[in-house]
PDB file of C-alpha atoms in Angstrom:
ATOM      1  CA  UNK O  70      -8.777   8.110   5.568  1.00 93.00           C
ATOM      2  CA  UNK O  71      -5.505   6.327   4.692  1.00 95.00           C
ATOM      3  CA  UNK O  72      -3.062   7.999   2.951  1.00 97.00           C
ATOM      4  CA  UNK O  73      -1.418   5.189   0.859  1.00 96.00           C
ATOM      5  CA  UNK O  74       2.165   5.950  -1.241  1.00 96.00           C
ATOM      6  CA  UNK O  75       3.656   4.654  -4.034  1.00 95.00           C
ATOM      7  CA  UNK O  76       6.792   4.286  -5.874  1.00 92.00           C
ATOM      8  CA  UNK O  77       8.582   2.713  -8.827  1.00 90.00           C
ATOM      9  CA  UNK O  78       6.429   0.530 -11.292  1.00 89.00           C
ATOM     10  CA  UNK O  79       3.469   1.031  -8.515  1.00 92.00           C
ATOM     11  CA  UNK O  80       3.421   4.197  -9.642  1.00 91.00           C
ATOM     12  CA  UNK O  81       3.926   4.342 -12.990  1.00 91.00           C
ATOM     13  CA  UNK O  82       0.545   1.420 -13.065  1.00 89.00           C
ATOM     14  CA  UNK O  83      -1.709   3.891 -11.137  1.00 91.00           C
ATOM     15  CA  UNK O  84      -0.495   7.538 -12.839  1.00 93.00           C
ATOM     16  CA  UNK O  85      -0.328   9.100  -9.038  1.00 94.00           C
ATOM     17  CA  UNK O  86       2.096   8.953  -6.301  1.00 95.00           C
ATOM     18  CA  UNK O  87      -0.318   8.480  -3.931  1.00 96.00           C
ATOM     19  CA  UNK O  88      -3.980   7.320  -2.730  1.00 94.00           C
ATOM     20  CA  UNK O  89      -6.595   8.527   0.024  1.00 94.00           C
ATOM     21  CA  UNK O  90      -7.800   5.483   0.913  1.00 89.00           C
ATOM     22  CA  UNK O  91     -11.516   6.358   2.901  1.00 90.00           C
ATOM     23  CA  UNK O  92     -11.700   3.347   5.165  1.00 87.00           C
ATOM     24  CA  UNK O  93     -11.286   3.516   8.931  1.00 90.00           C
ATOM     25  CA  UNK O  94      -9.253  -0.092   9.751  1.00 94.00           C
ATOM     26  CA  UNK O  95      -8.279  -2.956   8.130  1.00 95.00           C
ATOM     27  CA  UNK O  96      -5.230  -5.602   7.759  1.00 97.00           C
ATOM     28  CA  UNK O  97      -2.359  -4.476   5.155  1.00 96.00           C
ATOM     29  CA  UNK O  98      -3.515  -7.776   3.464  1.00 96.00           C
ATOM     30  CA  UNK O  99      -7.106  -6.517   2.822  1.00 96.00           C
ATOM     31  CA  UNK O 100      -6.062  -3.400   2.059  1.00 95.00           C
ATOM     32  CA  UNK O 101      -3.991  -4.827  -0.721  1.00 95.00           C
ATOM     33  CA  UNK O 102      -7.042  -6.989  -2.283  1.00 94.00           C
ATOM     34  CA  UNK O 103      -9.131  -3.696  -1.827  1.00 93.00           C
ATOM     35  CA  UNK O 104      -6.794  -1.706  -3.779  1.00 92.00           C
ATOM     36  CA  UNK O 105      -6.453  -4.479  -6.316  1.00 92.00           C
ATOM     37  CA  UNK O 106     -10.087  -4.381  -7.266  1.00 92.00           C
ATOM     38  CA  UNK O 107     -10.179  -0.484  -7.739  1.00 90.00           C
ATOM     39  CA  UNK O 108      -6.736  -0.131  -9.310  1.00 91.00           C
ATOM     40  CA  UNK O 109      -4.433  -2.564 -11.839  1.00 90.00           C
ATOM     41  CA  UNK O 110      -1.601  -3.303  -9.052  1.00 88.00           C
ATOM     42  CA  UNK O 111      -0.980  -7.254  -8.947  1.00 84.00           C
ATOM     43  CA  UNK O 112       2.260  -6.983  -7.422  1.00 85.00           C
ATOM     44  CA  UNK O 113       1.103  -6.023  -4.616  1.00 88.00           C
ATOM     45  CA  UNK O 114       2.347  -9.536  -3.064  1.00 85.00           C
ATOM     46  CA  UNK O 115       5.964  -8.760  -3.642  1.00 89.00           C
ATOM     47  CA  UNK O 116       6.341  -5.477  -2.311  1.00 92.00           C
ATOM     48  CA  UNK O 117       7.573  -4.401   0.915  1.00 94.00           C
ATOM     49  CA  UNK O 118       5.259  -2.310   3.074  1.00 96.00           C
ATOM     50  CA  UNK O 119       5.744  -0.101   5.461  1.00 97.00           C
ATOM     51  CA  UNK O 120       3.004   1.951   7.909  1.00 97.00           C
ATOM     52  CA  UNK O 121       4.103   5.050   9.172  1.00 98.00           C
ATOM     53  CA  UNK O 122       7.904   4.570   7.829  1.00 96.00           C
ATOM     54  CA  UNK O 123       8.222   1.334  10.012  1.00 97.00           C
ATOM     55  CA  UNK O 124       7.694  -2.209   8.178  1.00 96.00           C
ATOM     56  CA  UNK O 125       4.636  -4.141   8.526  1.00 97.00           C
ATOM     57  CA  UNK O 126       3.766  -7.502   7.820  1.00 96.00           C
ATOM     58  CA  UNK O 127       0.071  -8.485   5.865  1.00 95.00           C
ATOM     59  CA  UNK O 128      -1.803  -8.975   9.262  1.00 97.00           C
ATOM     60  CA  UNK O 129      -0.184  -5.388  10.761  1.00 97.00           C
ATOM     61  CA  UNK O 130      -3.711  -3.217  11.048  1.00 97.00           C
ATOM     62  CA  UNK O 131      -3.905  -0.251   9.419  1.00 97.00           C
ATOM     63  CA  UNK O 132      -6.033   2.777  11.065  1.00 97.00           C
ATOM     64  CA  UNK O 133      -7.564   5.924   9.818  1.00 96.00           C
ATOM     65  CA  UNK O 134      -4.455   8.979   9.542  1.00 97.00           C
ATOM     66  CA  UNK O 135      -1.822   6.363   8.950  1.00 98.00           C
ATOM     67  CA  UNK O 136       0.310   6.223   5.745  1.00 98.00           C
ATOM     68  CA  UNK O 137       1.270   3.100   4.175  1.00 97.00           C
ATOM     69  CA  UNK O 138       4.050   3.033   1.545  1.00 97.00           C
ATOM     70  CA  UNK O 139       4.535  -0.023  -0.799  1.00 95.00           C
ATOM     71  CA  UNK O 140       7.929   0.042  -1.556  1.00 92.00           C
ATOM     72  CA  UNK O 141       9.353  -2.530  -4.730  1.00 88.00           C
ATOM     73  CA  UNK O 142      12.601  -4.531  -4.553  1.00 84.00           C
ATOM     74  CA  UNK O 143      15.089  -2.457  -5.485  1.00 77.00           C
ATOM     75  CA  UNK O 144      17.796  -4.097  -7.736  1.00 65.00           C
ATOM     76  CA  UNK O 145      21.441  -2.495  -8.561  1.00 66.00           C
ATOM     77  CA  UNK O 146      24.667  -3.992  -9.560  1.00 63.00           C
TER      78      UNK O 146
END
């Protein structure tokens, strides 16, 4: 099980904070596209991710017990 988080707009598209993802390993980038065909989150691309609070590129692997945030630019003035 992954435990995937979510902030921002991410959020606010699925109505939860987070996700338990049931899969055992995988690349960030499929677990993007899987998450895209259960839940409406296109901007998926353009987020940052991060597994187990350190960043991570598309082909990181992700393993069962970790916790991926996807974390959107953050814009201020």
């Amino acid at each position: 099980m992954i435990t995937i988080l979510l902030f921002a707009h991410l959020q606010e598209s699925v109505g939860k904070d987070r996700i338990e993802f049931p899969i055992e390993q995988l690349t960030v980038k499929e677990l993007k596209t899987a998450l895209q065909q259960d839940y409406p989150l296109l901007e998926l691309d353009h987020v940052m991710t991060a597994v187990n609070e350190e960043y991570a590129r598309n082909e990181s692997k992700v393993t069962a017990g970790d916790i991926v945030a996807f974390i959107p630019p953050v814009s201020g003035g």
